[in-house]
Short mmCIF file of C-alpha atoms and ligand atoms in Angstrom, two decimals:
data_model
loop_
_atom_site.label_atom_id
_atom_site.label_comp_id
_atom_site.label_asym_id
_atom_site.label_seq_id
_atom_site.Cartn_x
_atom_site.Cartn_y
_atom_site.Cartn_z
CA UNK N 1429 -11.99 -21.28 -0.57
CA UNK N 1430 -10.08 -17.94 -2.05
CA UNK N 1431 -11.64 -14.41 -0.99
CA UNK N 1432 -8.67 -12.76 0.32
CA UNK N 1433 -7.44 -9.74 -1.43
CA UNK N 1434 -3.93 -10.93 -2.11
CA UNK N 1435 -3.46 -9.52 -6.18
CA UNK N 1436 -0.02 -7.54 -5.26
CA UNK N 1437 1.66 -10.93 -4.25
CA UNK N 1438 4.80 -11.77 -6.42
CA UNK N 1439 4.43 -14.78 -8.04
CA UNK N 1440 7.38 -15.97 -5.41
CA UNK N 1441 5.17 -15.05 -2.35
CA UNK N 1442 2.28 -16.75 -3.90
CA UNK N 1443 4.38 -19.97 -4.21
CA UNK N 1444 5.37 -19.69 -0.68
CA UNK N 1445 2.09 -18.95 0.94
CA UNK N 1446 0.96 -22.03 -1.70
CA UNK N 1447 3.51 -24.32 0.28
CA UNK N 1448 2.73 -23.25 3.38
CA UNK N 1449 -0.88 -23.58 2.67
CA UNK N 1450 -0.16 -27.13 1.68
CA UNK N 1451 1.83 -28.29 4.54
CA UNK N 1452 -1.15 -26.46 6.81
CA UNK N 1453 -3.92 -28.42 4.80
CA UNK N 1454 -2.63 -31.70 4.85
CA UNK N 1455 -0.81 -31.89 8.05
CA UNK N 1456 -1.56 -29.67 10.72
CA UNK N 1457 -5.12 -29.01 10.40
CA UNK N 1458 -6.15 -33.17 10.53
CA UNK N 1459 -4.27 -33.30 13.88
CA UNK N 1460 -4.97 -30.18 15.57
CA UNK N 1461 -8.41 -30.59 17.47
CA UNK N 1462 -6.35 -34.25 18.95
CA UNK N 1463 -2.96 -32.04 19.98
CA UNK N 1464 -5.72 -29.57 21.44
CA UNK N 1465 -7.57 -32.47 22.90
CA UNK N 1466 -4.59 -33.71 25.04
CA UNK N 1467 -2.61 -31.27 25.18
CA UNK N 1468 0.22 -32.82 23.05
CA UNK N 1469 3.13 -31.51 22.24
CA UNK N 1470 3.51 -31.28 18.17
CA UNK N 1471 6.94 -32.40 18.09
CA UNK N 1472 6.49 -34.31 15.18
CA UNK N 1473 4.78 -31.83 12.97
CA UNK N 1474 7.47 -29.42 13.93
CA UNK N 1475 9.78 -31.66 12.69
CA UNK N 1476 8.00 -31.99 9.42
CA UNK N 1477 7.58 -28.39 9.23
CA UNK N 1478 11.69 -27.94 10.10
CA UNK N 1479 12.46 -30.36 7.05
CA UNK N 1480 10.37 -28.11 4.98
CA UNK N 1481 11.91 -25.20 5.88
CA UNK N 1482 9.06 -23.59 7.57
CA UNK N 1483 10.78 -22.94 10.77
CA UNK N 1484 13.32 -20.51 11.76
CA UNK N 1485 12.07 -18.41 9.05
CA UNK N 1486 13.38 -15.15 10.03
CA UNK N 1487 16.95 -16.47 10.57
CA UNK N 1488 19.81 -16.04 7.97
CA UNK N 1489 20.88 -18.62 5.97
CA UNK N 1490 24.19 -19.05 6.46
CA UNK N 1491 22.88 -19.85 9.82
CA UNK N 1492 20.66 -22.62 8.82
CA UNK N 1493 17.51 -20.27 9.02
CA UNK N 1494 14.83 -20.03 5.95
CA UNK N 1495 15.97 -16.31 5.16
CA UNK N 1496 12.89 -14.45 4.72
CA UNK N 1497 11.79 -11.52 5.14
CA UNK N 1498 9.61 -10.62 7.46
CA UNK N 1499 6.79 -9.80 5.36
CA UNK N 1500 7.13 -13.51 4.05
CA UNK N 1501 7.69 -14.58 7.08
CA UNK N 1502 3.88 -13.72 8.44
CA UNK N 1503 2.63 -14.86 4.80
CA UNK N 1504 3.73 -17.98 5.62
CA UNK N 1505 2.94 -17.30 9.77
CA UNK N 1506 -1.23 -16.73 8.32
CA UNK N 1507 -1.22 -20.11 6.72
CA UNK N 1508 -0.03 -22.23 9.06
CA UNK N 1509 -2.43 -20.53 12.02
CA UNK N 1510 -4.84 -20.95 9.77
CA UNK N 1511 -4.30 -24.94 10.44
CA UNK N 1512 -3.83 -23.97 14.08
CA UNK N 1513 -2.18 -21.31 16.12
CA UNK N 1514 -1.15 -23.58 18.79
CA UNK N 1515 1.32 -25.57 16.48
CA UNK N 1516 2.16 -22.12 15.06
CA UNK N 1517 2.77 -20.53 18.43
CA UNK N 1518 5.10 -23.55 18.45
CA UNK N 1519 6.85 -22.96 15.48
CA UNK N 1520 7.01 -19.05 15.62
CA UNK N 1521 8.86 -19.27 19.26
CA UNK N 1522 11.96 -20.26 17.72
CA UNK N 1523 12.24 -17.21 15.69
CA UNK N 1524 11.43 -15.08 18.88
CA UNK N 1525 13.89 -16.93 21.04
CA UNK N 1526 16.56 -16.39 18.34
CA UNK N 1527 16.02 -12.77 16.74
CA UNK N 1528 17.75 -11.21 19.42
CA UNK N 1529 21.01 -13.24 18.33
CA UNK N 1530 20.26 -12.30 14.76
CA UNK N 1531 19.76 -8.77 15.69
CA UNK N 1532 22.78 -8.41 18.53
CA UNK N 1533 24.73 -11.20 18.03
CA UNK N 1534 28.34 -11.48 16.35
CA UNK N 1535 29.47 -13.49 14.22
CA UNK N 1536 30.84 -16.45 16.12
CA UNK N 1537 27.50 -15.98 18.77
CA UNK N 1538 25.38 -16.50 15.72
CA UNK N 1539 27.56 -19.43 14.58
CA UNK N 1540 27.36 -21.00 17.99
CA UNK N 1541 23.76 -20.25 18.97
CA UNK N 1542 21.62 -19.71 15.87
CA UNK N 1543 23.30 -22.88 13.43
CA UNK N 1544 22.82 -25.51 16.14
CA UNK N 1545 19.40 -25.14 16.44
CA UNK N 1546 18.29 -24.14 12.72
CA UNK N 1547 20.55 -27.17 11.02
CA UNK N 1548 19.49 -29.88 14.14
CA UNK N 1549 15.86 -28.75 14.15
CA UNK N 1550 15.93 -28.21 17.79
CA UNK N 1551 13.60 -25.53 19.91
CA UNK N 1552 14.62 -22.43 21.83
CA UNK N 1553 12.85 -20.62 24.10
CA UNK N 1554 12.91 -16.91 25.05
CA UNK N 1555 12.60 -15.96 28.84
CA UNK N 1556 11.14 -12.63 29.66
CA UNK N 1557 8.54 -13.13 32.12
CA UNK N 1558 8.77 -14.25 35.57
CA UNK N 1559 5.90 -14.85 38.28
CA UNK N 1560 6.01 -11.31 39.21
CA UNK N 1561 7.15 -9.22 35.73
CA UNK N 1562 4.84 -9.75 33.11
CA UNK N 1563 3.35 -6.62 31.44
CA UNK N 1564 6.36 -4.46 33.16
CA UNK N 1565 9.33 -6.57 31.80
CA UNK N 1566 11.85 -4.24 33.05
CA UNK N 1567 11.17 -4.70 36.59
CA UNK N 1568 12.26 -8.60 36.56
CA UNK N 1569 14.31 -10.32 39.48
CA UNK N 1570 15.77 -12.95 37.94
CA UNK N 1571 20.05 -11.96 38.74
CA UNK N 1572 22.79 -12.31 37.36
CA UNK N 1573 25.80 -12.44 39.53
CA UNK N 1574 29.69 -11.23 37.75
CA UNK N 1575 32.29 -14.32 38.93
CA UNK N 1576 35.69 -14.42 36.94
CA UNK N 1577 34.79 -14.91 33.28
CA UNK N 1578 31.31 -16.50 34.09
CA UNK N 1579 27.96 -14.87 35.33
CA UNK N 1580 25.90 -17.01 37.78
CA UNK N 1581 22.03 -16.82 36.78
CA UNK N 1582 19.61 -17.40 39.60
CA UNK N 1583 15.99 -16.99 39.47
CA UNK N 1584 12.74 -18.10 37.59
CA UNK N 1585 10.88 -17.84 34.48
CA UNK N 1586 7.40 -18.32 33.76
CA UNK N 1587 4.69 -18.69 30.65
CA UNK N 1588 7.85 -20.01 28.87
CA UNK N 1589 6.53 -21.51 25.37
CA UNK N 1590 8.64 -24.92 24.01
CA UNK N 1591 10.82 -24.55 27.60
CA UNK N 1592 9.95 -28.14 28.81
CA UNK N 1593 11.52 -29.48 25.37
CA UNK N 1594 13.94 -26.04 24.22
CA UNK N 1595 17.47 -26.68 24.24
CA UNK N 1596 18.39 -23.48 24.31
CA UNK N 1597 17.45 -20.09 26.43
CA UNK N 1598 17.44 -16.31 25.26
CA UNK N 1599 17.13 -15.50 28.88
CA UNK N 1600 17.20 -11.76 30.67
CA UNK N 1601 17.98 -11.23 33.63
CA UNK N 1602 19.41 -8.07 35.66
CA UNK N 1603 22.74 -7.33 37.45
CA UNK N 1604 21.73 -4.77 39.46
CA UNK N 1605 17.71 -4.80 40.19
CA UNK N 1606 18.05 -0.88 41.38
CA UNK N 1607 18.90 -0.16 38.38
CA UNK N 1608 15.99 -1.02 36.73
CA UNK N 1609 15.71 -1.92 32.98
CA UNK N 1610 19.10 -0.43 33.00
CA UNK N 1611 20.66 -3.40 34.72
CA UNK N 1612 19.04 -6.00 32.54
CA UNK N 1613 21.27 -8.14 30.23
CA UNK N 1614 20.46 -10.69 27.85
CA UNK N 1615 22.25 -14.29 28.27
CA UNK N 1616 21.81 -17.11 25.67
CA UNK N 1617 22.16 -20.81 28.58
CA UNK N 1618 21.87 -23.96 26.79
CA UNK N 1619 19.64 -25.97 28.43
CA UNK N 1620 22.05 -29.02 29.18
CA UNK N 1621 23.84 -26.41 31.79
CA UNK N 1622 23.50 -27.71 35.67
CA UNK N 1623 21.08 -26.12 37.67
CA UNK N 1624 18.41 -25.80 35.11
CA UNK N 1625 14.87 -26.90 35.86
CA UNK N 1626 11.25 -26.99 34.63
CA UNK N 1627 7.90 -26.89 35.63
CA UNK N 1628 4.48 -28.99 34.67
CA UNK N 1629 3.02 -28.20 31.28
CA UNK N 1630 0.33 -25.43 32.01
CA UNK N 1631 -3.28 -26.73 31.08
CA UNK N 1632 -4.24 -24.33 29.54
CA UNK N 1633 -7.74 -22.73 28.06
CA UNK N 1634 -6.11 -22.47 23.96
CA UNK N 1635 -3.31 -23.26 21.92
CA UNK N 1636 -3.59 -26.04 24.29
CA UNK N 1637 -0.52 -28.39 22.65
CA UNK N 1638 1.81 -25.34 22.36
CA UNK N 1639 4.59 -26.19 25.60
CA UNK N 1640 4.14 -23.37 28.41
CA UNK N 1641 6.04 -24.11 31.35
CA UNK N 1642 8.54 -21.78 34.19
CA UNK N 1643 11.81 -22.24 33.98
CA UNK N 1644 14.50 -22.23 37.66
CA UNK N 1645 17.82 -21.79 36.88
CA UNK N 1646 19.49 -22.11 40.65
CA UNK N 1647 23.28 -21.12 40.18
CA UNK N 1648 23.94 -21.56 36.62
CA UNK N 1649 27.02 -20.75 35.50
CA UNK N 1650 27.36 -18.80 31.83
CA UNK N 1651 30.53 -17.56 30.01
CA UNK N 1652 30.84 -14.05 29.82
CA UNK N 1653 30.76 -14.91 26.14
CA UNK N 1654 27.36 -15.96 26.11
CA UNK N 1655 26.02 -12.42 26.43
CA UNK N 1656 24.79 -10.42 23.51
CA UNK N 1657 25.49 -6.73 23.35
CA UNK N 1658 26.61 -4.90 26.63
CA UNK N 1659 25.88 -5.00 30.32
CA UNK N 1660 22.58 -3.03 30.86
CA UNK N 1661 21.52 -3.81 26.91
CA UNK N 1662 19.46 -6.80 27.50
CA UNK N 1663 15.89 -4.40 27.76
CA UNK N 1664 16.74 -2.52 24.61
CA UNK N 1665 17.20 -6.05 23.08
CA UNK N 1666 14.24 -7.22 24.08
CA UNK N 1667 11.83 -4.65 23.12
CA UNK N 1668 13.45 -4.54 19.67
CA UNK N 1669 12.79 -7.97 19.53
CA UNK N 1670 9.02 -7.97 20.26
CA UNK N 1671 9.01 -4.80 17.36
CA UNK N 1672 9.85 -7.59 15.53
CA UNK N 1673 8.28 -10.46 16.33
CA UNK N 1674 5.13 -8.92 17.15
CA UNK N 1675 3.92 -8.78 13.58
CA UNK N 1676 4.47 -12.94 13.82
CA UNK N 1677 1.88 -13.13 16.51
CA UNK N 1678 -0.41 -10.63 14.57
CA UNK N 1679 -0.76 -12.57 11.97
CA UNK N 1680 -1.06 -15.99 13.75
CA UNK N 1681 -4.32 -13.91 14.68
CA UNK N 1682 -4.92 -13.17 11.26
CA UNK N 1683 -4.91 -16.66 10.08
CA UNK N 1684 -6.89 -18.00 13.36
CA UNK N 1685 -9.55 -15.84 12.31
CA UNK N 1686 -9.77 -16.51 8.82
CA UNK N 1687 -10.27 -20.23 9.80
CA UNK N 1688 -13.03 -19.14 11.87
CA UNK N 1689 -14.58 -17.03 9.28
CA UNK N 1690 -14.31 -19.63 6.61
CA UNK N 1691 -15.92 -21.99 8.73
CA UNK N 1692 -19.07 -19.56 10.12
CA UNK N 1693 -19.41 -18.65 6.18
CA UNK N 1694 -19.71 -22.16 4.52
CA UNK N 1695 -22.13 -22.93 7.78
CA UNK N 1696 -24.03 -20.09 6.88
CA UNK N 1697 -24.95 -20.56 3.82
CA UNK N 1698 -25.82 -24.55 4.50
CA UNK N 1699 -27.82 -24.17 7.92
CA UNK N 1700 -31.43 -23.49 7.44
CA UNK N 1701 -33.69 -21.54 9.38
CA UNK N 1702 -37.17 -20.49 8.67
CA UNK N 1703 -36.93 -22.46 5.54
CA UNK N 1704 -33.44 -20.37 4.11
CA UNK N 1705 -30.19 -20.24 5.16
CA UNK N 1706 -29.35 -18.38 7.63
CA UNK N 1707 -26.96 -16.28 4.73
CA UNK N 1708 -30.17 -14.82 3.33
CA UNK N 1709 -30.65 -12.71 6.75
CA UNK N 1710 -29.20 -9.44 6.91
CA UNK N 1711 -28.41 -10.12 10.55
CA UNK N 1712 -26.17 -12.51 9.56
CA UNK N 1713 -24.91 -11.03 6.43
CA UNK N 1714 -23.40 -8.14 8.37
CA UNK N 1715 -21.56 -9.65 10.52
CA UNK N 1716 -20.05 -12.15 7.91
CA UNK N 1717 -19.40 -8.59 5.82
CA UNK N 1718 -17.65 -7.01 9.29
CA UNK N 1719 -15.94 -10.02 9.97
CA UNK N 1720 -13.86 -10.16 6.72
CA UNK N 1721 -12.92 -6.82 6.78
CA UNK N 1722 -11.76 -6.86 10.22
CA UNK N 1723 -9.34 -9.54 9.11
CA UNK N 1724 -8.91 -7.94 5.90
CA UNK N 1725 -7.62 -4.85 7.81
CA UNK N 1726 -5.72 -6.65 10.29
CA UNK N 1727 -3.72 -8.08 7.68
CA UNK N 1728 -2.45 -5.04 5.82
CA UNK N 1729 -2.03 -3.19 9.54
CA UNK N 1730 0.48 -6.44 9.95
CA UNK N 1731 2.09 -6.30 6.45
CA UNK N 1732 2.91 -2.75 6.79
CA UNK N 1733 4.51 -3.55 10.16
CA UNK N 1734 6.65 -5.80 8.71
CA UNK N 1735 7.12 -3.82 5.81
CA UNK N 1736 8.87 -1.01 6.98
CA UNK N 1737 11.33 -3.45 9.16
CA UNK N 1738 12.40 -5.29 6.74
CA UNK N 1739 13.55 -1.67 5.21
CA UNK N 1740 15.15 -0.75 8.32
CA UNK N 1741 12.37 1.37 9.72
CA UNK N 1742 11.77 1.72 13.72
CA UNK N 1743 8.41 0.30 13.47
CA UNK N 1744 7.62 -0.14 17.35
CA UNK N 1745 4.53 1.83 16.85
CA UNK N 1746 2.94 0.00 13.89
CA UNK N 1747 4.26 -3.36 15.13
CA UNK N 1748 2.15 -2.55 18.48
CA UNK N 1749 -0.98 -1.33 16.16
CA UNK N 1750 -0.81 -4.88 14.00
CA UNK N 1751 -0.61 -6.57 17.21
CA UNK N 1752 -3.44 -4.80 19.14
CA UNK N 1753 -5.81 -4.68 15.88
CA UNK N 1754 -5.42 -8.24 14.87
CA UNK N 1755 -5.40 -9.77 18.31
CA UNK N 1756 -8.59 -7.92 19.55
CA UNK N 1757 -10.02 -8.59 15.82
CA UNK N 1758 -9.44 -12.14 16.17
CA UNK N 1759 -10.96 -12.60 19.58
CA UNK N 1760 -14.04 -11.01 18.09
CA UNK N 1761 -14.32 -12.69 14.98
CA UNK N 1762 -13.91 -16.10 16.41
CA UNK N 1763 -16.34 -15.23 19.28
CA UNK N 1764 -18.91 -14.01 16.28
CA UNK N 1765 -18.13 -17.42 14.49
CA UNK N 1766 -19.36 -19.25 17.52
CA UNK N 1767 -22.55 -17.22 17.77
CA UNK N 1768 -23.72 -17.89 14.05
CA UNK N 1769 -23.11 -21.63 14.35
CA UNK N 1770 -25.24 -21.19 17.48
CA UNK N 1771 -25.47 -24.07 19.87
CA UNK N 1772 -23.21 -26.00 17.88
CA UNK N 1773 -20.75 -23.60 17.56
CA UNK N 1774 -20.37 -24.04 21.73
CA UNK N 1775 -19.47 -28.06 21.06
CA UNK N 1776 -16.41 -29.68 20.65
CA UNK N 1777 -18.20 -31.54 17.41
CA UNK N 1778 -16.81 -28.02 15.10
CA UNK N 1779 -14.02 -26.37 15.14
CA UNK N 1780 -15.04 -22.92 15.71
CA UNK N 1781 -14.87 -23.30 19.81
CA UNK N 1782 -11.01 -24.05 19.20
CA UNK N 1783 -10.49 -21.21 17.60
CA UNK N 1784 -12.15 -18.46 19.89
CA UNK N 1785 -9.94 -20.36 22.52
CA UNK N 1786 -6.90 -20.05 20.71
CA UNK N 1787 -7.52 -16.54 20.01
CA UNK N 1788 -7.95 -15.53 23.62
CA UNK N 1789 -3.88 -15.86 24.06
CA UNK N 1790 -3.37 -13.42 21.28
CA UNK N 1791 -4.46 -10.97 24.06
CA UNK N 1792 -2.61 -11.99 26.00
CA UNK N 1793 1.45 -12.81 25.06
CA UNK N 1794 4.16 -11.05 23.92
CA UNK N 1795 2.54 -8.08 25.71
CA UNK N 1796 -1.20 -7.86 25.89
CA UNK N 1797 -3.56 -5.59 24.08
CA UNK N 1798 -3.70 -3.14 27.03
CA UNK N 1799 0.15 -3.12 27.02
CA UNK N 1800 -0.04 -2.62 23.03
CA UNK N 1801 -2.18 0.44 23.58
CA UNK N 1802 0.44 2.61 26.42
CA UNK N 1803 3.14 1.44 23.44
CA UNK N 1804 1.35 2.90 20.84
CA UNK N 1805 0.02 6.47 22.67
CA UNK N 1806 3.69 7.21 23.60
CA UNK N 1807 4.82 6.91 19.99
CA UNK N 1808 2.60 9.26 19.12
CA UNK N 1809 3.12 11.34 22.37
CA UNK N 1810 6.93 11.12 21.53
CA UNK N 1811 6.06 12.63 18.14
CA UNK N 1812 4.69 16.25 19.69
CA UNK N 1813 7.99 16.77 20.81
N1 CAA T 90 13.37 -0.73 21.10
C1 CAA T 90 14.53 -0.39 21.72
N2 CAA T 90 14.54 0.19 22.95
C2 CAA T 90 13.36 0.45 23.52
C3 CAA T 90 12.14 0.14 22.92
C4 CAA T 90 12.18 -0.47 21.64
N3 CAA T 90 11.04 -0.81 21.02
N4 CAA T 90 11.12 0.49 23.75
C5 CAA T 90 11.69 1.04 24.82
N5 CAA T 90 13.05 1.01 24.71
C6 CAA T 90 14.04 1.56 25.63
C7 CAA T 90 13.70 3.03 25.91
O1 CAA T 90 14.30 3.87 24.96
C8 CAA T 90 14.28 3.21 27.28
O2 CAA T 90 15.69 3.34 27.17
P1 CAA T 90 16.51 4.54 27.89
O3 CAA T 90 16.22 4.44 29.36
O4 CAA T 90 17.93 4.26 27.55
O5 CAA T 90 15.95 5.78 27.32
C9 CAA T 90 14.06 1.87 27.94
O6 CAA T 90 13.89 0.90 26.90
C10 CAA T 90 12.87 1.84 28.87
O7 CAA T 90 11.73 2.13 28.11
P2 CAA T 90 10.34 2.49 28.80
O8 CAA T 90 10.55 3.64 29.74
O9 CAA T 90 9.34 2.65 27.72
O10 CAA T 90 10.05 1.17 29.65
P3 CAA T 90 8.81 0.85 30.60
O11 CAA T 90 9.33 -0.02 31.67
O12 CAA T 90 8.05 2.06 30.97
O13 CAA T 90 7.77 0.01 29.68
C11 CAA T 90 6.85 -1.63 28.21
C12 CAA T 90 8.03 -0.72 28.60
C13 CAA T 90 6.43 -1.22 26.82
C14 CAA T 90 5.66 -1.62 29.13
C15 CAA T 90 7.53 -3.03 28.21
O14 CAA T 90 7.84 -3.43 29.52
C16 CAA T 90 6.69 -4.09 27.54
O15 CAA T 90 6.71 -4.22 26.31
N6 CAA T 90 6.01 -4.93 28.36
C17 CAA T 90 5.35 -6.10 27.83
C18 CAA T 90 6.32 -7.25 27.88
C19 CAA T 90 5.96 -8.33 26.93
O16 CAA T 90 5.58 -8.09 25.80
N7 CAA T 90 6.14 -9.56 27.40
C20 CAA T 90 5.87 -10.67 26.59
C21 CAA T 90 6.92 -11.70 26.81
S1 CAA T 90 7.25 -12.65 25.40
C22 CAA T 90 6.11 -13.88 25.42
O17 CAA T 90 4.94 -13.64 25.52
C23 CAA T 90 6.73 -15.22 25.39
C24 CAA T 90 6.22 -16.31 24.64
O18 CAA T 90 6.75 -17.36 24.85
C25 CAA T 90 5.16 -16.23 23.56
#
């Protein structure tokens, strides 16, 4: 089914989004409700996917990553959520674990830290949250301690996505707690380093087979080396990473609820009621008509995001709209999916249920809608002045 607006494409983008459609079609969508089922983690898909070139999109090539922008990155991003945004919460973590190397990294960092894991498809996590800073990020505990030419990281992680099977952290942590975001840093720890630990796989409500676990590191010792940018940075690096990669999860939204909205439409127009389908009532016709323009909107919100990063814009405000728009859009037009397939709809026998679960998360990481919003009202704030 084709009834997105998508004209402007180049024929290069179409061919993309056609492969990525392809791969989505054929192998993620005819194993997703199983991975959701038990919880499984898609290793195998991701490796598929890696061979493919359909992970680490956002990295550099001479690095091993796909090399694209970031406006074909979330073409790409929408078809593969549109197979299932748990697998491509999976996949998209990579590229948010390693961004902050591409962005802050030099040379030899990038060599050592971003080749490894694009060329040996392996997964990377990136640690922001802990148990007790979540929505205020600069106010984590997690410490690092200065010792000769090493730092020694102590302290725990949590809601970390791939970090029961990453081999590699972006992890931030602060060297002087008073300090506030001021004393965080940003340390990339291999995984194989002593001292690191993880947690049980979180059952979780959606985007059940995507890996969330904590992560303890108890007296791990990192070369000084192993730091990107300067002491005090690691904030700045951060939040210029989720500018970034929050236009990924908007569109893994974007593609969630397309799936949803492809499947209520085709129901619609086969389900009878009163002796018609239910299409033929206007009840049901408007919400099919505000449904794909909600997504419709949510998309171009997202590609302008990207749009103006890729051409080295600051973009922290429109990257925050995408994100808020699509994420609340996608909760809703799930949620509206289940009500027009009705009872059914609320069974695990169609997909719809899967993906009003699945959209719930979008709410909820890389900063949730509420968190979106206070980002968004001081950009414009900022703007008076
Ligand atoms: N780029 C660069 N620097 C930035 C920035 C940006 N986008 N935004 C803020 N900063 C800088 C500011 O300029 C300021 O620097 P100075 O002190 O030098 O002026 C500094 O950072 C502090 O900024 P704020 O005063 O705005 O910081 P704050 O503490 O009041 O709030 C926040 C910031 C927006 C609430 C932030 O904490 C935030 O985004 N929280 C949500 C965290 C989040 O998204 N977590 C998700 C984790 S990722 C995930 O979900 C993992 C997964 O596996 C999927």
């Amino acid at each position: 089914m084709r009834w997105e607006y998508d004209h402007e494409l180049s024929e290069e983008q179409f061919a993309l989004q056609a492969e990525a459609r392809k791969f989505s079609e054929k192998e993620i969508r005819p194993k997703a409700l199983e991975l959701d089922e038990h919880s499984t983690f898609p290793h195998e898909l991701l490796q598929k996917a890696h061979s493919l070139g359909l992970m680490n999109l956002y990295q550099e090539e001479p690095y091993g990553g796909t090399d694209l922008s970031l406006f074909d990155t979330c073409i790409v991003i929408e078809e593969l959520a549109w197979g299932c945004a748990g697998v491509t919460t999976s996949i998209v973590v990579n590229d948010l674990a390693l961004t902050p190397i591409r962005l802050y990294g030099t040379p030899e960092q990038k060599e050592k830290f971003i080749k490894p894991i694009c060329e040996q498809g392996q997964y990377a996590s990136f640690c922001l949250s802990e148990p007790g800073a979540g929505s205020d990020a600069g106010g984590l505990s997690t410490s690092l301690k200065r010792d000769g030419d090493h730092y020694i990281l102590n302290g725990q992680k949590q809601w970390i996505t791939n970090g029961g099977h990453a081999s590699q952290y972006t992890v931030f942590a602060t060297l002087d707690k008073s300090a506030k975001h001021k004393g965080i840093c940003a340390v990339v720890v291999p995984a194989e380093r002593e001292g690191i630990s993880t947690g049980h796989h979180e059952n979780k409500l959606g985007q059940r087979c995507s890996n969330t676990v904590s992560v303890t590191f108890e007296n791990v010792r990192i070369p000084i080396e192993n730091r990107l940018g300067d002491e005090g940075q690691g904030f700045g690096i951060a939040m210029h990473t989720l500018d970034c990669s929050r236009p990924m999860t908007a569109i893994i939204a974007v593609g969630n609820a397309r799936a949803a909205f492809e499947h209520a439409l085709r129901y619609a127009s086969e389900r009878k009621q009163f002796s018609r389908p239910i299409s033929d009532f206007q009840a049901i016709q408007s919400m099919l008509a505000d449904m794909a323009t909600d997504i419709e909107a949510a998309r171009r919100l997202t590609y302008r995001s990207a749009d103006l990063i890729d051409r080295g814009i600051s973009a922290s405000l429109e990257s925050s709209m995408a994100k808020r728009f699509a994420a609340d859009m996608g909760m809703k037009v799930s949620t509206d999916a289940v009500q027009i397939f009705g009872g059914y709809g609320y069974t695990k026998d169609y997909p719809v249920e899967k993906c009003m679960r699945d959209a719930k998360l979008l709410q909820i990481y890389e900063g949730t809608s509420q968190i979106q919003r206070l980002v968004i009202a001081r950009e414009l704030l900022k703007r008076l002045t």
